[in-house]
Short mmCIF file of C-alpha atoms in Angstrom, two decimals:
data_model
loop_
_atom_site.label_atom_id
_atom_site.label_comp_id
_atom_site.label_asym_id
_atom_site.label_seq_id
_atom_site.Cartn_x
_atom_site.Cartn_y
_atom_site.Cartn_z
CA UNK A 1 0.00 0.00 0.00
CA UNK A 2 1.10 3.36 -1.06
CA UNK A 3 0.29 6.38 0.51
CA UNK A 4 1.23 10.02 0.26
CA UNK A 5 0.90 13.52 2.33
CA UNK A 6 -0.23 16.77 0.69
CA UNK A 7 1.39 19.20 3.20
CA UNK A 8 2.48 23.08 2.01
CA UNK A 9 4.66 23.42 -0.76
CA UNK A 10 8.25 23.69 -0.01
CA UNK A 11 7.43 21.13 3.00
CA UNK A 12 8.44 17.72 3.24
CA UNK A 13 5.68 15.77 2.52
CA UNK A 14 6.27 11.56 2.58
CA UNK A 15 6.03 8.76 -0.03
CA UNK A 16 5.70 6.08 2.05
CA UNK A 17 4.97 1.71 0.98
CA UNK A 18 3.34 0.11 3.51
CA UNK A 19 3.28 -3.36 4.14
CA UNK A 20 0.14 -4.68 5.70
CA UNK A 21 -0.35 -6.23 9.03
CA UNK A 22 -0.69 -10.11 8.95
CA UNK A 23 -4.62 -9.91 9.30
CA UNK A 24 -5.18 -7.98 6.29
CA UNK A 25 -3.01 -10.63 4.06
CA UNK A 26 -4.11 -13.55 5.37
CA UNK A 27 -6.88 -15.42 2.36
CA UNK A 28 -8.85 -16.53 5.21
CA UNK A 29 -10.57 -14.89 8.39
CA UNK A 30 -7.81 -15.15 11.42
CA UNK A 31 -8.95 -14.77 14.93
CA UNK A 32 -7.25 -12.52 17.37
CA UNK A 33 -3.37 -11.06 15.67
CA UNK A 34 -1.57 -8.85 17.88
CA UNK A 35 0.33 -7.80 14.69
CA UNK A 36 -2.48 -4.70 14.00
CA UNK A 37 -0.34 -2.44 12.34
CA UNK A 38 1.15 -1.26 9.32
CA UNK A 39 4.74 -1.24 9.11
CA UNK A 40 6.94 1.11 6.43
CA UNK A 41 8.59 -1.04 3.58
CA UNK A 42 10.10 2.16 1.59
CA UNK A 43 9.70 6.21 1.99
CA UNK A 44 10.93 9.21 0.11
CA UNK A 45 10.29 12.92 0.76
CA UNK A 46 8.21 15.23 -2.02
CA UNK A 47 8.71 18.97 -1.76
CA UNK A 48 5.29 19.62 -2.87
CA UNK A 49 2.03 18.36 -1.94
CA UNK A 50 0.65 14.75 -2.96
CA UNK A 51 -3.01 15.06 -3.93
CA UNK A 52 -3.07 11.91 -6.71
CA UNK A 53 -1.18 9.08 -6.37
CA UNK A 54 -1.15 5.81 -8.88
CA UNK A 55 0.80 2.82 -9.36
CA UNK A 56 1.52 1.86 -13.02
CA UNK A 57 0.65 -1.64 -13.40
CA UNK A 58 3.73 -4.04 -13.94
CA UNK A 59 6.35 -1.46 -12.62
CA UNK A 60 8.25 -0.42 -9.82
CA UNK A 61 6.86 3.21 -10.48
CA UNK A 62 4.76 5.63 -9.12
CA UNK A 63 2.92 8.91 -10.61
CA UNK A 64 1.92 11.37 -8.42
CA UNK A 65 0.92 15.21 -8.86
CA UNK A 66 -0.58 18.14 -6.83
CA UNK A 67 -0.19 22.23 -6.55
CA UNK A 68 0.79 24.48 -7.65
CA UNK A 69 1.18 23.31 -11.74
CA UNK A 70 -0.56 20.29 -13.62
CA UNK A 71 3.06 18.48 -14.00
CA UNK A 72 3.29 14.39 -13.09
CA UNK A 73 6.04 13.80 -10.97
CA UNK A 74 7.83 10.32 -11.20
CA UNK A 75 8.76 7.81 -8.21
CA UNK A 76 10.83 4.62 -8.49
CA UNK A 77 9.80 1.98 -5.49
CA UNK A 78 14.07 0.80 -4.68
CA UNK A 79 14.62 -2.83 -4.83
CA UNK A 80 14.59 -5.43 -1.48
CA UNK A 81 17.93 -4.16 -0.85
CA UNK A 82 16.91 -0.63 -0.39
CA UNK A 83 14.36 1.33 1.72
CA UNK A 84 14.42 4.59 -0.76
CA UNK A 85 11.48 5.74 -3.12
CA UNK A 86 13.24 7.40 -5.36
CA UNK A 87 12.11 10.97 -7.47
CA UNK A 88 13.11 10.05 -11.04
CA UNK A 89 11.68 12.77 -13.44
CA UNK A 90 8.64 14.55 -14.28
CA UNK A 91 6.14 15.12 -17.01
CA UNK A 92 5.73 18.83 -17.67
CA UNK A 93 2.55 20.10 -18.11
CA UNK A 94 1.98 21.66 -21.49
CA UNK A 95 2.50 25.69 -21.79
CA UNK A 96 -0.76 27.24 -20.36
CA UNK A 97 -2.31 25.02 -18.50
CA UNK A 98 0.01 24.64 -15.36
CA UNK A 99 -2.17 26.90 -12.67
CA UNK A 100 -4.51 23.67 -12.12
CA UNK A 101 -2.76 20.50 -10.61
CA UNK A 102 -3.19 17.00 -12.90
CA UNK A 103 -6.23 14.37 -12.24
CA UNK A 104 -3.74 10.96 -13.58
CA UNK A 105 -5.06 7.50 -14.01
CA UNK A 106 -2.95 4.38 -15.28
CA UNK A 107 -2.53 1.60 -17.48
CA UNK A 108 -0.25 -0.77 -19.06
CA UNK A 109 -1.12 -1.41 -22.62
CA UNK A 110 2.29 -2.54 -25.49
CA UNK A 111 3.58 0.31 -22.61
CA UNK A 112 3.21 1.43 -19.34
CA UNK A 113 1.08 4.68 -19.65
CA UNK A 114 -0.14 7.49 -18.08
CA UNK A 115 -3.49 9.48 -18.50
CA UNK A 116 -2.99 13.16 -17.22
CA UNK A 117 -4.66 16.40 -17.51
CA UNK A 118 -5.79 19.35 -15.09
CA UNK A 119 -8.71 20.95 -18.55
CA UNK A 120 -10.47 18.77 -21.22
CA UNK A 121 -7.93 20.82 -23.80
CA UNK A 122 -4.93 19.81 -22.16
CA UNK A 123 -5.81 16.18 -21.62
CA UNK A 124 -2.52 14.05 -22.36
CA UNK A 125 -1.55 10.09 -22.65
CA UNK A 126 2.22 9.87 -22.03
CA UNK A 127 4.21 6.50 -22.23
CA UNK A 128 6.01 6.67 -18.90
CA UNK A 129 9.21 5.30 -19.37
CA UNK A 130 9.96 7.24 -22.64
CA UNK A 131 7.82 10.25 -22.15
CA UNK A 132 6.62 10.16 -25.25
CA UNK A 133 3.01 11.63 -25.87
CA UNK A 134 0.72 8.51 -26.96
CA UNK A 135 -2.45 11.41 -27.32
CA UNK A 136 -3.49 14.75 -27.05
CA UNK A 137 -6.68 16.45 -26.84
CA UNK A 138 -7.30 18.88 -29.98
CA UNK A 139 -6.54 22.04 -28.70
CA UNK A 140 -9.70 23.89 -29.70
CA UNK A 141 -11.59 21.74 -27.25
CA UNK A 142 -13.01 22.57 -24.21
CA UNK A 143 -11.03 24.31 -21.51
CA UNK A 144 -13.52 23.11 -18.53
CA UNK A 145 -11.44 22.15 -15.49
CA UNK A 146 -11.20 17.90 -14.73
CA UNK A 147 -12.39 16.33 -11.69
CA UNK A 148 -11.64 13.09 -12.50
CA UNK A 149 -10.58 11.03 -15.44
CA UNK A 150 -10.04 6.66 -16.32
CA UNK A 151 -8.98 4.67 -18.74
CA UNK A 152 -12.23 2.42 -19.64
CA UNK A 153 -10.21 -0.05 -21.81
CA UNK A 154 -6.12 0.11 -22.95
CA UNK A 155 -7.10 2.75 -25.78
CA UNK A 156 -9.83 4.23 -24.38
CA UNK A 157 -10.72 7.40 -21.97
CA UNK A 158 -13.60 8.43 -19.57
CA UNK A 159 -13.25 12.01 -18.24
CA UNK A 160 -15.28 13.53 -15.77
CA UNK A 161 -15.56 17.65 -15.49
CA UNK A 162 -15.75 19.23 -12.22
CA UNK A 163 -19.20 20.14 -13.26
CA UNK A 164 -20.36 16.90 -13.61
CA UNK A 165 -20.30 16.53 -17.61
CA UNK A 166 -18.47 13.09 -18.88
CA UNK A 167 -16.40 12.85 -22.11
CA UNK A 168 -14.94 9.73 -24.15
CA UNK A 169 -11.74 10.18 -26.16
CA UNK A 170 -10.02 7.23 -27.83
CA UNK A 171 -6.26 7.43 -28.31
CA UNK A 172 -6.76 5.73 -31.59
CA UNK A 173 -8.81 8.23 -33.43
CA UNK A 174 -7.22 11.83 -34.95
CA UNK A 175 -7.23 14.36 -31.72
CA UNK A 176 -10.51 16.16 -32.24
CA UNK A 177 -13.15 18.56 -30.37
CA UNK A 178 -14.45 16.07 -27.45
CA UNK A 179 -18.01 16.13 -26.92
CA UNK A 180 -19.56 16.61 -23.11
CA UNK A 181 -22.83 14.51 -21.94
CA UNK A 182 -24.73 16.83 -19.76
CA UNK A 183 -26.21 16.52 -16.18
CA UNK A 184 -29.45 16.58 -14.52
CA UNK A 185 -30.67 20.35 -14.12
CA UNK A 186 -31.02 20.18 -10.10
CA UNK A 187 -27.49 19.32 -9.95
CA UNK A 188 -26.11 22.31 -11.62
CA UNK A 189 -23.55 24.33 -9.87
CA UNK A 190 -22.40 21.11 -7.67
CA UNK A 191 -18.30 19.68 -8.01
CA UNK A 192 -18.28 16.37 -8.92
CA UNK A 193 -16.09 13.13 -8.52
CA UNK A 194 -16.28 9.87 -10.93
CA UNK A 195 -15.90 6.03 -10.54
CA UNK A 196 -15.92 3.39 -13.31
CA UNK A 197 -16.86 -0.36 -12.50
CA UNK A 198 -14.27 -2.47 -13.71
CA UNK A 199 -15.43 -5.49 -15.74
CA UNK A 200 -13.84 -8.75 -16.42
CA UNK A 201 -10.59 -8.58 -18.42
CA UNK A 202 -11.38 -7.82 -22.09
CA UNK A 203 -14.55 -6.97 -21.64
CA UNK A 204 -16.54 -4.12 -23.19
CA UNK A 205 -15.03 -0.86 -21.35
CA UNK A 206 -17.73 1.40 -22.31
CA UNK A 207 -20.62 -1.24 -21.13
CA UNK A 208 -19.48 -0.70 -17.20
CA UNK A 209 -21.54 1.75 -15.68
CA UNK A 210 -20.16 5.72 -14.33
CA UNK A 211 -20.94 6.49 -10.71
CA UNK A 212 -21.25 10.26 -10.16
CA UNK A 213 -20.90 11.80 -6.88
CA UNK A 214 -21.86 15.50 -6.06
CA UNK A 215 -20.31 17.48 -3.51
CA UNK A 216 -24.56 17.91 -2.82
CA UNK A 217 -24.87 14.55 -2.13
CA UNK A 218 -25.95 13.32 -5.39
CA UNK A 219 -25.20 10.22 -7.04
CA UNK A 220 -25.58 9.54 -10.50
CA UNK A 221 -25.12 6.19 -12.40
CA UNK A 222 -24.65 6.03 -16.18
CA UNK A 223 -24.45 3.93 -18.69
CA UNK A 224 -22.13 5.44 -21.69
CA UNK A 225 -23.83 3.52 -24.42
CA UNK A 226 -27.05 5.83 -24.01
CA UNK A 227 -24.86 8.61 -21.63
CA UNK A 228 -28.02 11.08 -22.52
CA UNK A 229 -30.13 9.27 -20.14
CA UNK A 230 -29.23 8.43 -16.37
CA UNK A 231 -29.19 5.11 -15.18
CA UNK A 232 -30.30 6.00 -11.82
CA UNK A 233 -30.14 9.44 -9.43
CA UNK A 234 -30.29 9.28 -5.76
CA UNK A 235 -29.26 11.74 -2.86
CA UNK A 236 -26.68 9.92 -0.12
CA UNK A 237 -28.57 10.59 2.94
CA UNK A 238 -26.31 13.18 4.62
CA UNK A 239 -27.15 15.44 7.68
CA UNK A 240 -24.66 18.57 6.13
CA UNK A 241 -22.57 17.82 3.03
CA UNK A 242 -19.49 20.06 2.96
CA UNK A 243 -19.24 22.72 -0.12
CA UNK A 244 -15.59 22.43 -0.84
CA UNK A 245 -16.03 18.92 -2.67
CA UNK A 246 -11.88 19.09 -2.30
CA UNK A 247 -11.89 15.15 -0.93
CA UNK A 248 -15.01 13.80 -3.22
CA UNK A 249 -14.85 10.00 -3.19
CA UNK A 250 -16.82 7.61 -4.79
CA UNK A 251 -15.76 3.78 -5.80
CA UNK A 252 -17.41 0.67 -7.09
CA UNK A 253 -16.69 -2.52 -4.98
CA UNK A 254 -14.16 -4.96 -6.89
CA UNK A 255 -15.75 -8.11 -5.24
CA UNK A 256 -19.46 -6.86 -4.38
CA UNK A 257 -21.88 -6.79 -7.09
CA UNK A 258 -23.37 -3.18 -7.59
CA UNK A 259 -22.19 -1.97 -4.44
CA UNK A 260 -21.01 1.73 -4.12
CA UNK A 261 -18.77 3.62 -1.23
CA UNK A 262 -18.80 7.64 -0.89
CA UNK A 263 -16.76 9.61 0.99
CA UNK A 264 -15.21 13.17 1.23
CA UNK A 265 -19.21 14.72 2.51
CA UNK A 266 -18.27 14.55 6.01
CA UNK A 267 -16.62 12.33 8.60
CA UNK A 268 -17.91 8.58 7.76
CA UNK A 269 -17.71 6.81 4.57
CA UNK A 270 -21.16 5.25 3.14
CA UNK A 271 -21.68 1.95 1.69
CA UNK A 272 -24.78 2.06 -0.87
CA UNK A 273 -26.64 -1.20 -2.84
CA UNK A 274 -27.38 0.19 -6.46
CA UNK A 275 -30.00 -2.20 -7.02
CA UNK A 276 -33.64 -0.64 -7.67
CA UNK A 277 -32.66 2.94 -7.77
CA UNK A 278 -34.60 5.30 -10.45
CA UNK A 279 -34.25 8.93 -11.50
CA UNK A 280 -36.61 9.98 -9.27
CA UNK A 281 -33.68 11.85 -6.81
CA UNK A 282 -35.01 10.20 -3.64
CA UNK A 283 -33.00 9.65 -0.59
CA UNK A 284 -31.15 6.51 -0.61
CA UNK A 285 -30.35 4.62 2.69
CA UNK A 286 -26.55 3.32 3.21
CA UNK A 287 -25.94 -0.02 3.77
CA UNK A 288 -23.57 1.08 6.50
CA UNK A 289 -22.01 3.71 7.69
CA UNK A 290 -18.43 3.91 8.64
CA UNK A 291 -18.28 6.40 11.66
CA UNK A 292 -14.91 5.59 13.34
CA UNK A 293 -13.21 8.97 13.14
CA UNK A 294 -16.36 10.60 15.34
CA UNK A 295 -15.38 8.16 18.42
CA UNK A 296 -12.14 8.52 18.25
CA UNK A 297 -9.35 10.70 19.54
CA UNK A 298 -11.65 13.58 18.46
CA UNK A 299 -12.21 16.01 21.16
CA UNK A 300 -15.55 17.35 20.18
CA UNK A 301 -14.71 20.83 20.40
CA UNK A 302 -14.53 21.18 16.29
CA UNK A 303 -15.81 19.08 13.65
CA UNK A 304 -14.41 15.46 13.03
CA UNK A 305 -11.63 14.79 10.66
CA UNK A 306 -12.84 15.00 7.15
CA UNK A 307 -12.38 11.71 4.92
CA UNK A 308 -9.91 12.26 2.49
CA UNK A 309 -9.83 8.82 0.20
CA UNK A 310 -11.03 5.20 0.91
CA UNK A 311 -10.35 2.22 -0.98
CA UNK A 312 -11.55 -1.10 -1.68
CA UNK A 313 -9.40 -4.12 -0.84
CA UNK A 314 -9.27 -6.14 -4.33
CA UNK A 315 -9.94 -9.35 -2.51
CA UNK A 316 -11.75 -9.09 0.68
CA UNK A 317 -15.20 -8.31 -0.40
CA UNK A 318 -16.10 -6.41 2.63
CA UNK A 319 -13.04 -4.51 3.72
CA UNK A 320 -11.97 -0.95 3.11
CA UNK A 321 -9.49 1.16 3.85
CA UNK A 322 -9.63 5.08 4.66
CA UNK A 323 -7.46 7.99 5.09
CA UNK A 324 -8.57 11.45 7.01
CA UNK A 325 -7.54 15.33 7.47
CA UNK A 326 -6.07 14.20 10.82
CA UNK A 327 -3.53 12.00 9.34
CA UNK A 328 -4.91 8.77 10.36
CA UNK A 329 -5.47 5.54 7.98
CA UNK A 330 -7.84 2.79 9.04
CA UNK A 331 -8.99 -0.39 7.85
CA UNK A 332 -12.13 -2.06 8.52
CA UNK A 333 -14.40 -4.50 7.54
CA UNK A 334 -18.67 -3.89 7.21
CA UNK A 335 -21.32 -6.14 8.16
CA UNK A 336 -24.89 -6.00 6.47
CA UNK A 337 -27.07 -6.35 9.54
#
């Protein structure tokens, strides 16, 4: 497990591999471990803060970016005889577009590559070890700023707007003007995050449904074969959502079928069944709700620590694994009742 800090710029913010505690690797359910916690594998120091961080498959590299330009900074993970991870290069952003820091997803296609762009105009493939520029967005495209943005297949590209449109680009086709889906009206003037659902390997990219979330609470599901028409559109059920949208979560289960976890709206993280949801907008009710960070070593006295990220574990169905403002990384596993 990689993880990353996005302290001020000029700071030194950490890098760090983690290796998990025995309970977490173990294929089966273990009783009582008092191995409980994580230990460091590897670390390196970044001078500027971490906001994205991605592993590209079948490496020993990392791509990370954050303020204050949209360029992708590169990490090497050190072999077993070293504890370094090690800053090896950067991709610049391209002229003009560099007061926005880069959404980046990964893949590894003939190449290991990298999907990076901070606009819908400056949107960039770049084969990491080379550098070389795989695709580029035409440049007379538009310039609204990325939330979010997935590779559906090896040659093609989901990207989500802040304002909740979605666009497809394939990096086989001549760069051209990318077209934008629109959103339901009562969601207009709302930041938005984006999730694909993986399928099995080489299936259909562009048959897996988009989850939408809202920094309003929204959710919307999509199906990119008929994009003009939502799948579904519910509202989490969530006493204040925050305004700031800056830690918007939202992720599909890997081993769960149609299951859906939000974060970033408050303190918890919510765990949501997809099935029988319209476009009605009605209030959904989680499966369960994660509410660690409110019992812990908060005081009270201000608000609880905002959830910054959570993630699925790829094979334990049921566990997940969160990060918050106050530092802290959990893991735990949810029960339907």
């Amino acid at each position: 497990l990689c993880i990353a800090g996005y302290g001020p710029p000029g700071g030194n913010n950490e890098v760090l591999q983690l290796l998990p505690p025995p309970p977490l690797q173990a294929t089966e359910a273990q009783g009582l471990c008092p191995e409980r916690d994580f230990k460091v594998e590897r670390g390196g120091f970044s001078d500027r803060p971490i906001y994205n961080l991605k592993h590209v498959p079948n490496t020993s590299l990392l791509v990370t970016s954050g303020p204050p330009d949209g360029s992708v900074q590169l990490w090497q993970l050190s072999g077993e005889d070293s504890d370094v991870i090690k800053a090896v290069g950067s991709i610049a952003a391209e002229e003009g577009f560099g007061e926005l820091w880069a959404k980046i997803a990964t893949a590894s296609a003939t190449a290991p590559w990298v999907l990076h762009g901070s606009r819908l105009n400056s949107v960039r493939i770049t084969e990491v070890e080379s550098r070389s520029s795989v695709y580029a967005a035409a440049s007379n495209s538009s310039s609204a700023e990325l939330s979010a943005l997935a590779f559906l297949d090896t040659t093609t590209v989901v990207l989500c707007c802040a304002a909740g449109q979605l666009c497809l680009a394939d990096a086989r086709q001549p760069p051209r003007p990318l077209e934008v889906t629109s959103i339901p009206a009562a969601t207009s003037g709302e930041r938005w995050d984006m999730a694909v659902r993986c399928g099995p390997q080489g299936s259909n990219g562009s048959s897996q449904p988009i989850a939408r979330l809202s920094s309003g609470g929204h959710l919307v599901l999509t199906d990119l074969r008929r994009s003009s028409e939502p799948l579904a559109v519910v509202k989490c059920k969530v006493p204040s959502p925050k305004t700031g949208a800056e830690f918007l979560c939202v992720s599909w289960a890997p081993a769960l079928e149609n299951c859906i976890a939000v974060s970033g709206l408050d303190g918890s993280v919510r765990v949501y069944a997809a099935q029988g949801w319209d476009g009605s907008g009605r209030e959904a009710e989680p499966l369960f709700v994660h509410k660690g960070r409110a019992f812990g070593a908060w005081d009270g006295a201000e608000d609880p620590p905002l959830v910054t990220v959570h993630a699925w574990h790829p094979q334990k169905p049921r566990t997940v694994l969160s990060a918050a403002t106050d530092g802290s990384l959990d893991v735990w596993d949810w029960v339907r009742p």
